[in-house]
Short mmCIF file of C-alpha atoms and ligand atoms in Angstrom, two decimals:
data_model
loop_
_atom_site.label_atom_id
_atom_site.label_comp_id
_atom_site.label_asym_id
_atom_site.label_seq_id
_atom_site.Cartn_x
_atom_site.Cartn_y
_atom_site.Cartn_z
CA UNK W 1 150.60 147.23 18.14
CA UNK W 2 147.88 144.70 17.39
CA UNK W 3 144.13 144.99 17.19
CA UNK W 4 142.21 141.75 16.96
CA UNK W 5 138.57 140.73 17.44
CA UNK W 6 137.44 137.17 17.94
CA UNK W 7 133.76 136.99 16.94
CA UNK W 8 130.86 134.94 18.24
CA UNK W 9 132.68 132.37 20.33
CA UNK W 10 131.35 130.59 23.38
CA UNK W 11 133.60 132.26 25.94
CA UNK W 12 134.63 130.45 29.13
CA UNK W 13 135.11 133.10 31.83
CA UNK W 14 135.65 132.59 35.59
CA UNK W 15 131.99 133.56 36.00
CA UNK W 16 130.75 130.99 33.49
CA UNK W 17 130.13 130.59 29.78
CA UNK W 18 128.79 133.37 27.59
CA UNK W 19 128.42 133.90 23.89
CA UNK W 20 130.08 136.95 22.37
CA UNK W 21 133.14 138.71 21.02
CA UNK W 22 136.51 139.42 22.52
CA UNK W 23 138.52 142.47 21.56
CA UNK W 24 142.27 142.51 21.99
CA UNK W 25 144.49 145.58 21.82
CA UNK W 26 148.23 145.61 22.32
CA UNK W 27 148.22 142.16 23.79
CA UNK W 28 145.47 142.82 26.34
CA UNK W 29 141.78 141.84 26.43
CA UNK W 30 139.96 145.16 26.31
CA UNK W 31 136.34 144.14 25.73
CA UNK W 32 134.18 141.06 26.22
CA UNK W 33 130.62 141.02 24.89
CA UNK W 34 129.10 142.59 21.78
CA UNK W 35 131.93 144.50 20.17
CA UNK W 36 130.35 146.93 17.70
CA UNK W 37 133.48 148.53 16.25
CA UNK W 38 135.66 146.58 13.83
CA UNK W 39 139.23 145.41 14.32
CA UNK W 40 142.25 145.35 12.05
CA UNK W 41 142.01 141.57 12.11
CA UNK W 42 138.84 139.60 12.79
CA UNK W 43 138.42 135.93 13.46
CA UNK W 44 135.09 134.21 12.97
CA UNK W 45 134.77 131.80 15.91
CA UNK W 46 131.15 130.77 15.49
CA UNK W 47 130.60 127.32 16.98
CA UNK W 48 134.01 127.36 18.65
CA UNK W 49 134.87 127.66 22.33
CA UNK W 50 137.23 130.34 23.56
CA UNK W 51 139.30 129.37 26.60
CA UNK W 52 142.11 131.08 28.43
CA UNK W 53 145.40 129.69 27.12
CA UNK W 54 146.56 126.66 29.04
CA UNK W 55 149.20 127.25 31.72
CA UNK W 56 151.48 124.24 32.00
CA UNK W 57 153.31 124.94 35.24
CA UNK W 58 155.68 121.97 34.93
CA UNK W 59 157.82 121.41 31.84
CA UNK W 60 161.45 120.53 31.12
CA UNK W 61 162.50 122.46 28.02
CA UNK W 62 166.16 121.40 28.39
CA UNK W 63 167.86 124.64 27.40
CA UNK W 64 170.58 125.39 28.31
CA UNK W 65 172.62 122.24 28.01
CA UNK W 66 170.47 119.40 26.71
CA UNK W 67 169.12 120.84 23.48
CA UNK W 68 169.29 117.65 21.47
CA UNK W 69 166.11 116.73 23.40
CA UNK W 70 164.35 120.14 23.31
CA UNK W 71 165.07 123.86 23.30
CA UNK W 72 163.02 126.99 23.85
CA UNK W 73 161.96 127.17 20.21
CA UNK W 74 160.95 123.51 19.74
CA UNK W 75 159.37 123.29 23.19
CA UNK W 76 157.34 126.48 22.77
CA UNK W 77 156.20 125.45 19.27
CA UNK W 78 154.98 122.20 20.80
CA UNK W 79 153.28 124.15 23.59
CA UNK W 80 151.28 126.51 21.39
CA UNK W 81 150.26 123.63 19.08
CA UNK W 82 148.63 122.14 22.17
CA UNK W 83 146.90 125.37 23.21
CA UNK W 84 149.46 126.08 25.94
CA UNK W 85 150.34 129.77 26.21
CA UNK W 86 152.49 129.75 29.37
CA UNK W 87 154.98 127.22 30.68
CA UNK W 88 157.04 127.09 33.85
CA UNK W 89 160.38 125.51 33.15
CA UNK W 90 162.11 123.29 35.69
CA UNK W 91 165.65 124.03 36.87
CA UNK W 92 167.31 120.67 36.08
CA UNK W 93 168.96 121.97 32.92
CA UNK W 94 172.72 121.83 32.41
CA UNK W 95 173.97 123.68 34.32
CA UNK W 96 171.16 123.58 36.88
CA UNK W 97 169.48 126.86 37.84
CA UNK W 98 171.05 127.21 41.25
CA UNK W 99 172.56 130.66 40.83
CA UNK W 100 171.10 134.00 39.85
CA UNK W 101 173.67 134.36 37.10
CA UNK W 102 172.58 131.10 35.45
CA UNK W 103 168.96 132.13 35.76
CA UNK W 104 169.71 135.38 33.93
CA UNK W 105 171.28 133.39 31.11
CA UNK W 106 168.22 131.12 30.82
CA UNK W 107 165.98 134.22 30.81
CA UNK W 108 167.95 135.57 27.87
CA UNK W 109 167.60 132.30 25.93
CA UNK W 110 163.88 131.98 26.58
CA UNK W 111 163.24 135.62 25.71
CA UNK W 112 165.07 135.21 22.44
CA UNK W 113 163.26 132.04 21.33
CA UNK W 114 159.96 131.39 23.09
CA UNK W 115 156.66 131.57 21.23
CA UNK W 116 154.83 131.10 24.54
CA UNK W 117 155.11 132.90 27.86
CA UNK W 118 157.34 131.44 30.50
CA UNK W 119 158.27 131.38 34.16
CA UNK W 120 161.56 129.91 35.35
CA UNK W 121 161.82 127.86 38.50
CA UNK W 122 164.85 128.37 40.68
CA UNK W 123 166.64 125.19 41.79
CA UNK W 124 167.38 124.25 45.37
CA UNK W 125 170.68 122.59 46.26
CA UNK W 126 171.96 121.63 49.71
CA UNK W 127 174.06 124.78 49.97
CA UNK W 128 172.77 127.59 47.72
CA UNK W 129 170.47 129.35 50.18
CA UNK W 130 172.13 132.70 49.58
CA UNK W 131 171.38 132.46 45.86
CA UNK W 132 167.85 131.25 46.52
CA UNK W 133 167.16 134.32 48.61
CA UNK W 134 168.48 136.58 45.86
CA UNK W 135 166.34 135.07 43.08
CA UNK W 136 163.68 137.47 41.83
CA UNK W 137 160.66 137.13 39.59
CA UNK W 138 160.51 133.34 39.71
CA UNK W 139 157.23 131.44 40.10
CA UNK W 140 158.87 129.40 42.80
CA UNK W 141 161.66 127.24 44.13
CA UNK W 142 161.87 123.62 42.99
CA UNK W 143 163.19 121.01 45.36
CA UNK W 144 164.02 117.48 44.20
CA UNK W 145 163.76 115.45 47.42
CA UNK W 146 165.03 112.37 45.57
CA UNK W 147 167.27 111.70 42.60
CA UNK W 148 165.77 112.16 39.17
CA UNK W 149 167.02 113.50 35.82
CA UNK W 150 169.88 115.99 36.28
CA UNK W 151 171.85 116.58 39.43
CA UNK W 152 169.59 118.55 41.70
CA UNK W 153 168.98 116.89 45.05
CA UNK W 154 168.16 118.01 48.58
CA UNK W 155 167.57 114.81 50.50
CA UNK W 156 168.89 115.64 54.00
CA UNK W 157 166.31 116.72 56.51
CA UNK W 158 168.46 119.50 57.96
CA UNK W 159 168.99 121.02 54.49
CA UNK W 160 165.26 120.96 53.83
CA UNK W 161 164.61 122.52 57.24
CA UNK W 162 167.01 125.34 56.46
CA UNK W 163 165.30 126.12 53.16
CA UNK W 164 161.77 126.06 54.59
CA UNK W 165 162.86 128.20 57.56
CA UNK W 166 164.38 130.89 55.35
CA UNK W 167 162.61 130.99 51.99
CA UNK W 168 159.16 132.57 52.12
CA UNK W 169 158.20 132.20 48.44
CA UNK W 170 156.34 129.42 46.70
CA UNK W 171 158.03 126.03 47.16
CA UNK W 172 157.29 123.18 44.72
CA UNK W 173 158.54 119.72 45.58
CA UNK W 174 159.29 116.54 43.73
CA UNK W 175 158.23 114.44 46.71
CA UNK W 176 160.00 111.10 46.90
CA UNK W 177 162.11 109.77 49.76
CA UNK W 178 165.71 109.05 48.79
CA UNK W 179 166.51 106.69 51.70
CA UNK W 180 163.60 104.41 50.89
CA UNK W 181 164.50 104.52 47.21
CA UNK W 182 168.09 103.42 47.89
CA UNK W 183 166.87 100.55 50.05
CA UNK W 184 164.40 99.38 47.45
CA UNK W 185 166.89 99.75 44.62
CA UNK W 186 169.02 97.20 46.44
CA UNK W 187 166.04 94.99 47.19
CA UNK W 188 165.09 94.82 43.50
CA UNK W 189 168.61 94.83 42.06
CA UNK W 190 168.03 91.40 40.49
CA UNK W 191 165.15 92.60 38.33
CA UNK W 192 165.65 94.24 34.96
CA UNK W 193 162.14 94.53 33.58
CA UNK W 194 160.93 98.15 33.27
CA UNK W 195 157.92 97.47 35.50
CA UNK W 196 160.26 97.16 38.49
CA UNK W 197 160.57 100.94 38.30
CA UNK W 198 157.14 101.22 39.95
CA UNK W 199 158.18 98.74 42.68
CA UNK W 200 161.39 100.56 43.50
CA UNK W 201 159.85 104.04 43.60
CA UNK W 202 156.74 102.91 45.42
CA UNK W 203 153.78 104.83 46.81
CA UNK W 204 155.11 105.03 50.37
CA UNK W 205 158.32 106.54 49.11
CA UNK W 206 156.23 109.38 47.71
CA UNK W 207 153.88 109.66 50.69
CA UNK W 208 156.73 109.90 53.21
CA UNK W 209 158.17 112.85 51.32
CA UNK W 210 154.75 114.53 51.06
CA UNK W 211 154.38 114.19 54.84
CA UNK W 212 157.82 115.66 55.49
CA UNK W 213 157.47 118.60 53.10
CA UNK W 214 153.93 119.18 54.39
CA UNK W 215 155.13 119.25 57.98
CA UNK W 216 157.87 121.75 57.15
CA UNK W 217 155.34 123.95 55.34
CA UNK W 218 152.96 123.70 58.29
CA UNK W 219 155.57 124.65 60.89
CA UNK W 220 157.06 127.49 58.84
CA UNK W 221 153.72 128.66 57.40
CA UNK W 222 154.83 128.34 53.78
CA UNK W 223 153.11 127.96 50.45
CA UNK W 224 153.90 124.44 49.30
CA UNK W 225 152.96 122.74 46.04
CA UNK W 226 153.22 118.99 45.58
CA UNK W 227 154.23 118.24 42.01
CA UNK W 228 152.97 115.21 40.06
CA UNK W 229 150.95 113.56 42.79
CA UNK W 230 150.00 110.02 41.79
CA UNK W 231 148.92 107.78 44.69
CA UNK W 232 146.28 107.22 47.37
CA UNK W 233 149.03 107.19 49.99
CA UNK W 234 150.04 110.74 49.02
CA UNK W 235 146.42 111.88 49.01
CA UNK W 236 146.07 110.61 52.57
CA UNK W 237 149.26 112.39 53.63
CA UNK W 238 148.00 115.57 51.97
CA UNK W 239 144.65 115.37 53.71
CA UNK W 240 146.33 114.88 57.09
CA UNK W 241 148.53 117.94 56.58
CA UNK W 242 145.59 120.06 55.45
CA UNK W 243 143.63 119.04 58.56
CA UNK W 244 146.59 119.93 60.74
CA UNK W 245 146.93 123.33 59.03
CA UNK W 246 143.32 124.08 59.94
CA UNK W 247 143.61 122.65 63.46
CA UNK W 248 146.67 124.75 64.24
CA UNK W 249 145.37 127.80 62.43
CA UNK W 250 148.59 127.85 60.41
CA UNK W 251 148.95 130.22 57.45
CA UNK W 252 150.51 127.43 55.43
CA UNK W 253 148.89 126.45 52.13
CA UNK W 254 149.47 123.11 50.46
CA UNK W 255 148.35 122.58 46.86
CA UNK W 256 148.82 119.64 44.52
CA UNK W 257 148.94 118.76 40.83
CA UNK W 258 148.44 115.59 38.81
CA UNK W 259 149.89 114.76 35.38
CA UNK W 260 147.95 113.32 32.43
CA UNK W 261 150.12 110.17 32.41
CA UNK W 262 148.96 109.38 35.94
CA UNK W 263 145.34 109.93 34.90
CA UNK W 264 145.32 107.97 31.64
CA UNK W 265 147.95 105.27 32.15
CA UNK W 266 148.77 102.73 34.83
CA UNK W 267 151.36 99.97 35.33
CA UNK W 268 149.70 97.85 32.66
CA UNK W 269 151.25 100.23 30.06
CA UNK W 270 154.74 98.76 30.62
CA UNK W 271 153.74 95.72 28.59
CA UNK W 272 153.34 97.72 25.41
CA UNK W 273 155.66 100.64 26.04
CA UNK W 274 158.53 99.35 28.22
CA UNK W 275 161.04 102.01 29.24
CA UNK W 276 159.25 104.56 27.05
CA UNK W 277 156.78 105.03 29.90
CA UNK W 278 159.40 105.04 32.62
CA UNK W 279 159.05 108.32 34.49
CA UNK W 280 159.50 109.73 38.02
CA UNK W 281 157.23 109.34 39.90
CA UNK W 282 156.41 106.13 38.05
CA UNK W 283 153.17 104.73 36.68
CA UNK W 284 150.89 103.44 39.44
CA UNK W 285 148.18 100.85 39.96
CA UNK W 286 144.76 101.15 38.40
CA UNK W 287 143.34 101.84 41.89
CA UNK W 288 145.72 104.77 42.30
CA UNK W 289 144.84 106.07 38.86
CA UNK W 290 141.14 106.00 39.70
CA UNK W 291 141.80 107.65 43.05
CA UNK W 292 143.58 110.51 41.28
CA UNK W 293 140.51 111.07 39.12
CA UNK W 294 138.28 111.13 42.18
CA UNK W 295 140.61 113.53 43.99
CA UNK W 296 140.70 115.83 40.98
CA UNK W 297 136.94 115.84 40.49
CA UNK W 298 136.46 116.31 44.21
CA UNK W 299 138.82 119.30 44.42
CA UNK W 300 141.49 117.64 46.59
CA UNK W 301 143.98 117.93 43.77
CA UNK W 302 144.06 121.51 42.51
CA UNK W 303 145.49 121.49 39.04
CA UNK W 304 146.97 119.66 36.07
CA UNK W 305 150.51 120.03 34.73
CA UNK W 306 152.33 117.73 32.33
CA UNK W 307 155.90 117.25 33.59
CA UNK W 308 156.77 117.39 29.88
CA UNK W 309 160.14 115.60 29.99
CA UNK W 310 161.38 114.90 26.45
CA UNK W 311 164.08 112.28 25.77
CA UNK W 312 165.04 110.95 22.34
CA UNK W 313 163.68 107.54 21.27
CA UNK W 314 167.17 105.99 21.15
CA UNK W 315 167.83 107.13 24.71
CA UNK W 316 164.48 105.74 25.85
CA UNK W 317 165.12 102.45 24.03
CA UNK W 318 168.01 101.55 26.33
CA UNK W 319 167.49 98.82 28.93
CA UNK W 320 166.08 99.63 32.35
CA UNK W 321 168.59 101.47 34.57
CA UNK W 322 170.20 103.06 31.48
CA UNK W 323 167.07 104.60 29.96
CA UNK W 324 166.24 108.13 31.21
CA UNK W 325 162.94 108.82 32.97
CA UNK W 326 160.30 111.08 31.53
CA UNK W 327 157.64 111.41 28.81
CA UNK W 328 156.69 114.42 26.68
CA UNK W 329 153.23 115.94 27.22
CA UNK W 330 152.96 119.68 26.61
CA UNK W 331 151.19 119.35 23.24
CA UNK W 332 148.76 116.58 24.15
CA UNK W 333 147.44 117.52 27.60
CA UNK W 334 144.58 119.73 26.37
CA UNK W 335 143.24 117.24 23.76
CA UNK W 336 143.47 114.46 26.37
CA UNK W 337 141.44 116.46 28.88
CA UNK W 338 138.92 117.65 26.26
CA UNK W 339 138.44 114.04 25.26
CA UNK W 340 138.02 112.97 28.91
CA UNK W 341 135.32 115.64 29.27
CA UNK W 342 133.66 114.49 26.05
CA UNK W 343 133.54 110.98 27.51
CA UNK W 344 132.02 112.20 30.77
CA UNK W 345 135.02 111.62 33.05
CA UNK W 346 135.00 115.29 34.07
CA UNK W 347 133.41 118.64 33.22
CA UNK W 348 134.80 120.99 30.57
CA UNK W 349 134.45 123.95 32.93
CA UNK W 350 136.54 122.15 35.56
CA UNK W 351 139.26 121.52 33.00
CA UNK W 352 139.52 125.29 32.49
CA UNK W 353 139.94 125.60 36.27
CA UNK W 354 142.61 122.89 36.50
CA UNK W 355 144.62 124.02 33.45
CA UNK W 356 144.34 127.82 33.51
CA UNK W 357 142.54 129.49 36.43
CA UNK W 358 144.15 127.44 39.21
CA UNK W 359 147.77 127.43 38.05
CA UNK W 360 147.53 131.24 37.67
CA UNK W 361 146.06 131.54 41.16
CA UNK W 362 148.45 129.14 42.91
CA UNK W 363 151.53 130.74 41.37
CA UNK W 364 150.07 134.25 41.76
CA UNK W 365 150.42 135.30 38.13
CA UNK W 366 149.65 138.89 37.42
CA UNK W 367 146.66 139.29 35.06
CA UNK W 368 146.95 135.99 33.25
CA UNK W 369 145.13 132.68 33.21
CA UNK W 370 141.55 133.87 32.72
CA UNK W 371 139.41 135.66 30.13
CA UNK W 372 138.85 139.01 31.80
CA UNK W 373 139.07 142.62 30.67
CA UNK W 374 142.53 143.96 31.46
CA UNK W 375 144.10 140.49 31.37
CA UNK W 376 146.79 139.40 28.90
CA UNK W 377 145.33 138.02 25.66
CA UNK W 378 146.54 134.43 26.06
CA UNK W 379 143.77 132.41 24.45
CA UNK W 380 142.95 129.12 22.83
CA UNK W 381 140.09 128.49 20.44
CA UNK W 382 138.71 124.99 20.64
CA UNK W 383 136.78 122.74 18.27
CA UNK W 384 135.23 120.49 20.88
CA UNK W 385 133.87 118.12 18.22
CA UNK W 386 137.01 117.64 16.17
CA UNK W 387 138.13 114.03 16.22
CA UNK W 388 141.75 113.12 15.49
CA UNK W 389 144.28 110.40 16.13
CA UNK W 390 147.49 111.34 17.92
CA UNK W 391 150.61 110.46 15.90
CA UNK W 392 154.35 110.70 16.47
CA UNK W 393 154.75 112.50 13.13
CA UNK W 394 152.72 115.50 14.16
CA UNK W 395 154.61 116.16 17.39
CA UNK W 396 156.56 119.38 17.42
CA UNK W 397 158.66 118.48 20.44
CA UNK W 398 162.22 117.71 19.38
CA UNK W 399 161.98 114.27 20.98
CA UNK W 400 159.68 113.28 18.11
CA UNK W 401 157.42 110.79 19.87
CA UNK W 402 154.48 110.69 22.24
CA UNK W 403 153.15 108.04 24.63
CA UNK W 404 149.66 108.93 23.36
CA UNK W 405 150.30 107.88 19.75
CA UNK W 406 147.35 105.90 18.41
CA UNK W 407 144.76 107.46 20.72
CA UNK W 408 141.62 108.85 19.09
CA UNK W 409 140.72 112.07 20.86
CA UNK W 410 137.68 114.30 20.53
CA UNK W 411 138.33 118.01 21.14
CA UNK W 412 141.34 119.92 19.76
CA UNK W 413 142.78 123.43 19.85
CA UNK W 414 142.41 125.17 16.48
CA UNK W 415 143.93 128.58 17.21
CA UNK W 416 146.33 129.82 19.86
CA UNK W 417 146.91 133.46 20.79
CA UNK W 418 149.88 134.58 22.90
CA UNK W 419 149.96 138.18 24.09
CA UNK W 420 147.47 139.08 21.35
CA UNK W 421 149.44 137.37 18.56
CA UNK W 422 148.02 134.45 16.64
CA UNK W 423 150.85 131.90 16.90
CA UNK W 424 149.14 128.69 15.82
CA UNK W 425 146.25 127.75 13.55
CA UNK W 426 144.72 124.42 12.58
CA UNK W 427 142.30 124.83 9.72
CA UNK W 428 141.97 121.34 8.29
CA UNK W 429 142.77 117.85 9.47
CA UNK W 430 146.55 118.20 9.45
CA UNK W 431 148.91 119.21 12.22
CA UNK W 432 148.19 122.92 11.71
CA UNK W 433 150.69 125.73 11.24
CA UNK W 434 152.87 127.79 13.48
CA UNK W 435 152.06 131.24 12.13
CA UNK W 436 154.90 133.36 13.43
CA UNK W 437 158.63 133.27 13.63
CA UNK W 438 158.77 135.98 16.25
CA UNK W 439 159.50 135.15 19.88
CA UNK W 440 156.24 136.69 21.11
CA UNK W 441 156.37 135.01 24.54
CA UNK W 442 157.36 137.03 27.57
CA UNK W 443 158.35 136.19 31.10
CA UNK W 444 155.25 136.22 33.28
CA UNK W 445 155.02 138.57 36.24
CA UNK W 446 154.37 137.14 39.67
CA UNK W 447 152.34 139.23 42.12
CA UNK W 448 154.47 140.51 44.97
CA UNK W 449 157.87 139.53 43.66
O1 LIG I 501 160.40 111.51 34.78
C1 LIG I 501 160.97 112.56 35.07
N1 LIG I 501 161.69 113.23 34.16
N2 LIG I 501 160.91 113.00 36.31
C2 LIG I 501 161.68 114.01 36.75
O2 LIG I 501 161.66 114.28 37.92
C3 LIG I 501 162.59 114.71 35.83
C4 LIG I 501 162.16 114.54 34.44
C5 LIG I 501 163.25 114.93 33.46
O3 LIG I 501 163.79 116.03 33.59
O4 LIG I 501 163.55 114.15 32.55
ZN1 LIG I 502 159.41 117.33 36.37
#
């Protein structure tokens, strides 16, 4: 099939940085170092950094059912433009992914259209345990513990207990407590300003759900992942559960992710953006935002994912309580984190951990997520000095806007390789080009499933 050599890059491997060449054959990295033979295609990467392609383990690509916001083609074009080579899609499509038959249909759609690799989360409902146990090849099971976009919800304790007692795969939770949300919705019913969103869905609402899911993981010795963690209260709940896991010698494992919008924005953003920056979980205080940075740099939070949740501008422009929650993010997360590293908020090598190595490890991906011989050739070439301003115009997501518009960022992807195929190239100061029309993405394999 293909035979490609990337020459003279600074290569970021799990063992550290090294200068050299990478040879790719038939979609696999076959050599790292000084490659003496020549390839059918060669890319001069002098002065550039070669990273494993970003794995965004939390996106909403909306197909089937809601394709006026995004579909597998538009979403995956956006992904590869941002250096993302693998996405895990959430199950709150229409219909939701609560049966094996529906999952098969989504697989077919993604296979037919995706330029990037993909994994498909299965969706938990209150009464689909039989289907959950039949689902194969998924990165995990997603549980919405409180209402969000779509109609997936498991908010009763006994239903959660049943799932944790029976399902022994990876469980990823949207951790918010529905009872507290309902109470607070009533409490704040008189307010209509978008900022009330953060009051209604407060930090304790999230922390209570983290504690409950954590306890169920602890008791049943499960692998639990807390999606989009955003507050100090949740970090405390997470720490308590982790201590308990050690104290009881439980085989449970609890991991956590944070999204760029909770690292780079806080409640002050409502003033400029209104319902545009309404998302679940909502924007938090500046103190929480800083705490998330500390937790990330300290290793308490394991990884970064975007919760890319596209909605059209006209939908977002509706008043609070009508506007849908969610912001896009799949094509801006890497530049945002490169820029944060450039400004000294974190280390470049840690960003590779949080955005590639760790997601692959947590979700047990087979031979992906790192630059190693024998691993899939999912790569992103980076110009760490390139300075650009984010604009709505350049977004490839069908939603056509970004909450990062106007930000000047230093560090951009200039070439993306998926399974050995060059799918995206940026050679000048424009938005770059998608270089293939083929659906070169494949479903990722999960170890042991
Ligand atoms: O803000 C959000 N948007 N949070 C979610 O939980 C769902 C997502 C969406 O699908 O729009
Ligand atoms: Zn989500």
